Tab-separated table of C-alpha atoms in Angstrom:
chain	number	residue	atom	x	y	z
A	17	MET	CA	-38.982	24.929	26.953
A	18	LYS	CA	-36.267	26.939	28.663
A	19	GLU	CA	-34.063	23.829	28.984
A	20	GLU	CA	-34.559	22.968	25.285
A	21	ALA	CA	-33.642	26.499	24.352
A	22	VAL	CA	-30.437	26.249	26.408
A	23	ILE	CA	-29.505	22.896	24.768
A	24	THR	CA	-30.242	24.231	21.295
A	25	ALA	CA	-28.270	27.379	21.961
A	26	SER	CA	-25.299	25.330	23.231
A	27	TRP	CA	-25.018	23.557	19.829
A	28	PRO	CA	-22.748	25.325	17.356
A	29	LYS	CA	-24.888	26.808	14.604
A	30	SER	CA	-22.661	25.363	11.867
A	31	ARG	CA	-23.175	21.818	13.234
A	32	LEU	CA	-26.942	22.256	13.255
A	33	GLN	CA	-26.845	23.490	9.677
A	34	ARG	CA	-24.641	20.598	8.517
A	35	PHE	CA	-26.674	17.842	10.217
A	36	SER	CA	-29.366	16.418	8.001
A	37	PHE	CA	-31.328	13.239	8.736
A	38	GLY	CA	-31.995	12.831	5.006
A	39	LYS	CA	-28.280	12.902	4.185
A	40	LEU	CA	-27.553	10.412	6.982
A	41	LEU	CA	-30.228	8.056	5.639
A	42	ALA	CA	-28.917	8.406	2.067
A	43	SER	CA	-25.366	7.692	3.245
A	44	ALA	CA	-26.496	4.565	5.148
A	45	LYS	CA	-28.452	3.385	2.098
A	46	ALA	CA	-25.421	3.896	-0.177
A	47	SER	CA	-23.222	1.945	2.265
A	48	LEU	CA	-25.705	-0.949	2.374
A	49	ILE	CA	-25.902	-1.065	-1.437
A	50	SER	CA	-22.100	-0.999	-1.660
A	51	CYS	CA	-21.851	-3.880	0.854
A	52	ALA	CA	-24.466	-5.847	-1.088
A	53	TRP	CA	-22.472	-5.472	-4.318
A	54	MET	CA	-19.285	-6.491	-2.493
A	55	PHE	CA	-20.881	-9.661	-1.082
A	56	ALA	CA	-22.362	-10.458	-4.503
A	57	GLY	CA	-18.867	-10.177	-6.006
A	58	PHE	CA	-17.407	-12.494	-3.362
A	59	ALA	CA	-20.241	-14.959	-3.940
A	60	LEU	CA	-19.418	-14.999	-7.665
A	61	LEU	CA	-15.737	-15.560	-6.837
A	62	LEU	CA	-16.545	-18.505	-4.556
A	63	ALA	CA	-18.937	-19.970	-7.140
A	64	GLY	CA	-16.315	-19.711	-9.904
A	65	TRP	CA	-13.659	-21.162	-7.603
A	66	GLY	CA	-15.925	-24.097	-6.689
A	67	LEU	CA	-16.724	-24.706	-10.364
A	68	VAL	CA	-13.026	-24.791	-11.351
A	69	SER	CA	-12.305	-27.090	-8.400
A	70	GLY	CA	-15.076	-29.461	-9.474
A	71	LEU	CA	-13.959	-29.459	-13.132
A	72	SER	CA	-10.367	-30.217	-12.086
A	73	GLN	CA	-11.652	-33.130	-9.949
A	74	ASP	CA	-10.334	-31.512	-6.757
A	75	ALA	CA	-6.808	-31.008	-8.158
A	76	LEU	CA	-7.453	-27.436	-7.043
A	77	PRO	CA	-8.907	-27.451	-3.504
A	78	GLY	CA	-12.392	-25.987	-3.272
A	79	PRO	CA	-13.521	-23.069	-1.075
A	80	ILE	CA	-14.896	-25.230	1.756
A	81	LYS	CA	-11.666	-27.239	2.240
A	82	THR	CA	-9.535	-24.106	1.894
A	83	LEU	CA	-11.594	-22.033	4.323
A	84	ALA	CA	-11.406	-24.860	6.896
A	85	VAL	CA	-7.591	-24.855	6.644
A	86	LEU	CA	-7.569	-21.046	6.731
A	87	TRP	CA	-9.551	-21.124	9.963
A	88	GLN	CA	-7.005	-23.533	11.487
A	89	LEU	CA	-4.176	-21.193	10.465
A	90	VAL	CA	-5.734	-18.022	11.857
A	91	SER	CA	-6.938	-19.776	15.035
A	92	HIS	CA	-3.315	-20.277	16.179
A	93	PRO	CA	-1.299	-17.722	14.209
A	94	PHE	CA	1.681	-17.247	16.543
A	95	TYR	CA	2.894	-20.760	17.473
A	96	ASP	CA	6.624	-21.450	17.049
A	97	ASN	CA	7.806	-25.057	16.795
A	98	GLY	CA	11.208	-24.358	15.296
A	99	PRO	CA	12.770	-22.776	12.204
A	100	ASN	CA	10.478	-24.421	9.624
A	101	ASP	CA	7.251	-24.585	11.618
A	102	LYS	CA	5.947	-21.180	12.621
A	103	GLY	CA	2.416	-19.774	12.700
A	104	VAL	CA	1.088	-17.734	9.801
A	105	GLY	CA	0.920	-14.638	12.029
A	106	ILE	CA	4.692	-14.782	12.633
A	107	GLN	CA	5.312	-15.308	8.905
A	108	MET	CA	3.066	-12.365	8.004
A	109	ALA	CA	4.637	-10.069	10.626
A	110	SER	CA	8.108	-10.886	9.323
A	111	SER	CA	7.055	-10.067	5.741
A	112	LEU	CA	5.382	-6.812	6.783
A	113	LEU	CA	8.508	-5.746	8.691
A	114	ARG	CA	10.658	-6.292	5.587
A	115	VAL	CA	8.135	-4.466	3.411
A	116	PHE	CA	8.000	-1.426	5.696
A	117	ILE	CA	11.810	-1.245	6.014
A	118	GLY	CA	12.367	-1.492	2.240
A	119	PHE	CA	9.447	0.818	1.459
A	120	GLY	CA	10.549	3.366	4.089
A	121	LEU	CA	14.128	3.462	2.794
A	122	GLY	CA	12.853	3.708	-0.779
A	123	SER	CA	10.577	6.632	0.129
A	124	LEU	CA	13.445	8.471	1.834
A	125	VAL	CA	15.326	8.358	-1.477
A	126	ALA	CA	12.418	8.655	-3.932
A	127	ILE	CA	10.734	11.800	-2.534
A	128	PRO	CA	13.831	14.078	-2.526
A	129	MET	CA	14.887	12.686	-5.926
A	130	GLY	CA	11.392	13.321	-7.294
A	131	LEU	CA	11.461	16.893	-5.958
A	132	LEU	CA	14.822	17.497	-7.630
A	133	ILE	CA	13.816	15.970	-10.973
A	134	GLY	CA	10.506	17.833	-11.007
A	135	ALA	CA	11.951	21.219	-9.990
A	136	SER	CA	15.178	21.262	-11.972
A	137	THR	CA	15.450	20.789	-15.726
A	138	THR	CA	19.138	19.923	-15.329
A	139	CYS	CA	18.374	17.176	-12.803
A	140	LYS	CA	15.626	15.854	-15.053
A	141	LYS	CA	18.008	15.618	-18.023
A	142	LEU	CA	20.629	13.979	-15.801
A	143	PHE	CA	18.579	11.445	-13.807
A	144	TYR	CA	15.411	10.717	-15.778
A	145	PRO	CA	17.181	8.507	-18.408
A	146	ILE	CA	18.578	6.427	-15.506
A	147	VAL	CA	15.065	6.055	-14.086
A	148	GLN	CA	13.724	4.998	-17.477
A	149	LEU	CA	16.560	2.476	-17.837
A	150	LEU	CA	16.222	0.832	-14.399
A	151	ARG	CA	12.451	1.017	-13.905
A	152	PRO	CA	11.495	-1.862	-16.274
A	153	VAL	CA	14.024	-4.292	-14.724
A	154	SER	CA	12.263	-7.271	-13.155
A	155	PRO	CA	12.309	-7.165	-9.324
A	156	LEU	CA	13.803	-10.645	-9.047
A	157	ALA	CA	16.735	-9.621	-11.268
A	158	TRP	CA	17.897	-7.421	-8.364
A	159	PHE	CA	18.002	-10.326	-5.893
A	160	PRO	CA	21.452	-11.704	-6.941
A	161	ILE	CA	22.847	-8.154	-6.757
A	162	GLY	CA	21.494	-7.746	-3.218
A	163	LEU	CA	22.831	-11.173	-2.251
A	164	ALA	CA	26.287	-10.317	-3.616
A	165	VAL	CA	26.401	-6.978	-1.789
A	166	PHE	CA	24.798	-7.863	1.561
A	167	LYS	CA	25.781	-11.580	1.813
A	168	HIS	CA	22.436	-12.353	3.488
A	169	ALA	CA	19.097	-13.362	1.993
A	170	GLY	CA	16.996	-11.220	4.382
A	171	GLU	CA	18.858	-8.013	3.557
A	172	ALA	CA	18.824	-8.941	-0.154
A	173	THR	CA	15.010	-9.178	-0.009
A	174	ILE	CA	14.788	-5.742	1.637
A	175	PHE	CA	17.118	-4.406	-1.077
A	176	VAL	CA	14.778	-5.762	-3.790
A	177	ILE	CA	11.804	-4.038	-2.124
A	178	PHE	CA	13.822	-0.827	-1.760
A	179	ILE	CA	14.697	-0.743	-5.477
A	180	THR	CA	11.277	-1.691	-6.818
A	181	SER	CA	9.310	0.656	-4.543
A	182	LEU	CA	11.393	3.654	-5.638
A	183	TRP	CA	9.891	4.275	-9.057
A	184	PRO	CA	6.161	4.986	-8.452
A	185	THR	CA	6.898	7.501	-5.682
A	186	LEU	CA	9.751	9.138	-7.603
A	187	ILE	CA	7.798	9.522	-10.857
A	188	ASN	CA	4.597	10.772	-9.178
A	189	THR	CA	6.540	13.261	-7.039
A	190	ALA	CA	8.410	14.589	-10.076
A	191	PHE	CA	5.134	14.916	-12.007
A	192	GLY	CA	3.449	16.752	-9.121
A	193	VAL	CA	6.306	19.234	-8.752
A	194	ALA	CA	6.611	19.792	-12.514
A	195	SER	CA	2.890	20.597	-12.782
A	196	LEU	CA	3.122	23.463	-10.248
A	197	PRO	CA	1.317	26.472	-11.842
A	198	ASP	CA	3.314	29.591	-12.626
A	199	ASP	CA	0.996	31.646	-10.381
A	200	HIS	CA	2.305	29.768	-7.346
A	201	ARG	CA	5.913	30.534	-8.320
A	202	ASN	CA	5.024	34.189	-8.911
A	203	VAL	CA	3.495	34.440	-5.441
A	204	ALA	CA	6.706	33.046	-3.942
A	205	ARG	CA	8.751	35.601	-5.894
A	206	ALA	CA	6.417	38.462	-4.928
A	207	PHE	CA	6.775	37.674	-1.213
A	208	ALA	CA	10.520	36.921	-1.561
A	209	PHE	CA	10.239	33.428	-0.096
A	210	SER	CA	13.494	31.753	0.830
A	211	LYS	CA	14.164	28.351	-0.755
A	212	SER	CA	13.244	26.451	2.387
A	213	ARG	CA	10.014	28.449	2.817
A	214	TYR	CA	9.145	27.958	-0.867
A	215	LEU	CA	9.677	24.215	-0.369
A	216	ARG	CA	7.593	24.026	2.822
A	217	ARG	CA	4.790	26.443	1.941
A	218	ILE	CA	4.284	25.918	-1.803
A	219	LEU	CA	6.130	23.041	-3.461
A	220	ILE	CA	5.530	20.172	-1.014
A	221	PRO	CA	1.876	21.116	-0.187
A	222	PHE	CA	1.030	21.309	-3.902
A	223	ALA	CA	2.813	18.027	-4.736
A	224	LEU	CA	1.561	16.181	-1.613
A	225	PRO	CA	-1.449	14.450	-3.275
A	226	HIS	CA	0.851	13.192	-6.051
A	227	ILE	CA	3.429	12.042	-3.488
A	228	LEU	CA	0.761	10.127	-1.542
A	229	THR	CA	-0.510	8.505	-4.744
A	230	GLY	CA	3.059	7.411	-5.499
A	231	LEU	CA	3.469	6.033	-1.963
A	232	ARG	CA	0.212	4.105	-2.321
A	233	LEU	CA	1.415	2.543	-5.589
A	234	SER	CA	4.838	1.821	-4.074
A	235	ILE	CA	3.451	-0.044	-1.049
A	236	GLY	CA	1.383	-2.164	-3.453
A	237	VAL	CA	4.472	-3.007	-5.483
A	238	ALA	CA	6.455	-3.756	-2.314
A	239	TRP	CA	3.794	-6.165	-1.048
A	240	LEU	CA	3.665	-7.780	-4.495
A	241	VAL	CA	7.419	-8.322	-4.575
A	242	ILE	CA	7.856	-9.662	-1.038
A	243	VAL	CA	6.213	-13.017	-1.826
A	244	ALA	CA	8.508	-13.754	-4.774
A	245	GLY	CA	11.544	-12.456	-2.889
A	246	GLU	CA	10.906	-14.685	0.130
A	247	MET	CA	10.362	-17.701	-2.105
A	248	LEU	CA	13.988	-17.204	-3.209
A	249	SER	CA	15.429	-16.175	0.143
A	250	GLY	CA	13.682	-18.828	2.287
A	251	GLY	CA	13.894	-18.780	6.079
A	252	ILE	CA	10.787	-16.972	7.261
A	253	GLY	CA	7.982	-14.910	5.731
A	254	ILE	CA	4.698	-15.420	3.924
A	255	GLY	CA	6.512	-16.117	0.628
A	256	PHE	CA	8.520	-18.863	2.286
A	257	PHE	CA	5.286	-20.158	3.841
A	258	VAL	CA	3.717	-20.479	0.348
A	259	TRP	CA	6.758	-22.274	-1.031
A	260	ASP	CA	7.055	-24.559	2.015
A	261	SER	CA	3.339	-25.436	1.754
A	262	TRP	CA	3.778	-26.289	-1.936
A	263	ASN	CA	6.712	-28.575	-1.113
A	264	ALA	CA	4.534	-30.245	1.536
A	265	LEU	CA	1.851	-30.779	-1.185
A	266	SER	CA	-0.690	-28.761	0.797
A	267	LEU	CA	-2.514	-26.674	-1.798
A	268	GLU	CA	-5.107	-25.750	0.843
A	269	ARG	CA	-2.377	-23.910	2.806
A	270	VAL	CA	-1.144	-22.280	-0.417
A	271	MET	CA	-4.643	-21.043	-1.265
A	272	SER	CA	-5.145	-19.878	2.347
A	273	ALA	CA	-1.896	-17.918	2.186
A	274	ILE	CA	-3.004	-16.341	-1.116
A	275	LEU	CA	-6.245	-15.198	0.538
A	276	LEU	CA	-4.335	-13.724	3.493
A	277	ILE	CA	-1.880	-11.970	1.161
A	278	GLY	CA	-4.821	-10.465	-0.708
A	279	ILE	CA	-6.538	-9.297	2.498
A	280	VAL	CA	-3.365	-7.661	3.872
A	281	GLY	CA	-2.662	-6.025	0.485
A	282	LEU	CA	-6.220	-4.675	0.415
A	283	LEU	CA	-5.884	-3.261	3.944
A	284	LEU	CA	-2.586	-1.567	3.055
A	285	ASP	CA	-4.138	-0.046	-0.065
A	286	ARG	CA	-7.260	1.173	1.798
A	287	GLY	CA	-5.085	2.685	4.525
A	288	PHE	CA	-3.039	4.714	2.059
A	289	ASP	CA	-6.208	5.642	0.151
A	290	LEU	CA	-7.708	7.121	3.325
A	291	VAL	CA	-4.548	9.146	3.961
A	292	ALA	CA	-4.491	10.324	0.313
A	293	LYS	CA	-8.150	11.436	0.528
A	294	ARG	CA	-7.358	13.330	3.720
A	295	PHE	CA	-4.881	15.492	1.799
A	296	SER	CA	-6.810	15.702	-1.484
A	297	TYR	CA	-7.646	19.246	-2.624
A	298	SER	CA	-10.623	18.250	-4.763
């Protein structure tokens, strides 16, 4: 009894109050139900895919053939037999590197620009019409511009990702800053905050959830654009892999690449969603 009392006393009281077997059981049950719905959705997808494949008389490869090819691809993802014969892991890593470079450069420009546009009416009047003009331009329309400036297809692809990933982060950041309540500004005035302290202690913390939402949308756009960009640029990357597989008349490899692109895009989105939830104030 004395030992139990010592163990119980060594537990922080707040942890004992928070722990609840009922809540743990309810959470596990909710997770199982969520997984069941997810698997049911995938089963419907596979059934629909198989039906379309059967109706097209195997013009579209079915799930079984595609998954067999996908297994071959992921079993040896990093082989390198020359410029036009590399494993899907190398192709995917090359695409991800381009996406992160273009997305990172775009974020370095979009966040300060969004802060300026959201905080200053003059900057909004000056820059927002430019944003509205350039934002609807198709990503691939920027590729010839990048090629003309950088003289290299790889850099041109990064330029396309840089341009297209700017807008979601910029617009969300500007919206977050512009929606700062007057009470927050009054507090900064009352305590005579300097501009840098106002930026660090009030403006950026308040706008952070909006900034993270913009970054999440931007990484999705960047991953969407990379496939089309690499189809044009060639060389290496998952987009080039799709195009090369099509030229080799291997629709199974094309469908496998589409599945891998979807999985990586989902992982990127979930990763940013977790970060956004970490900084959510709700």
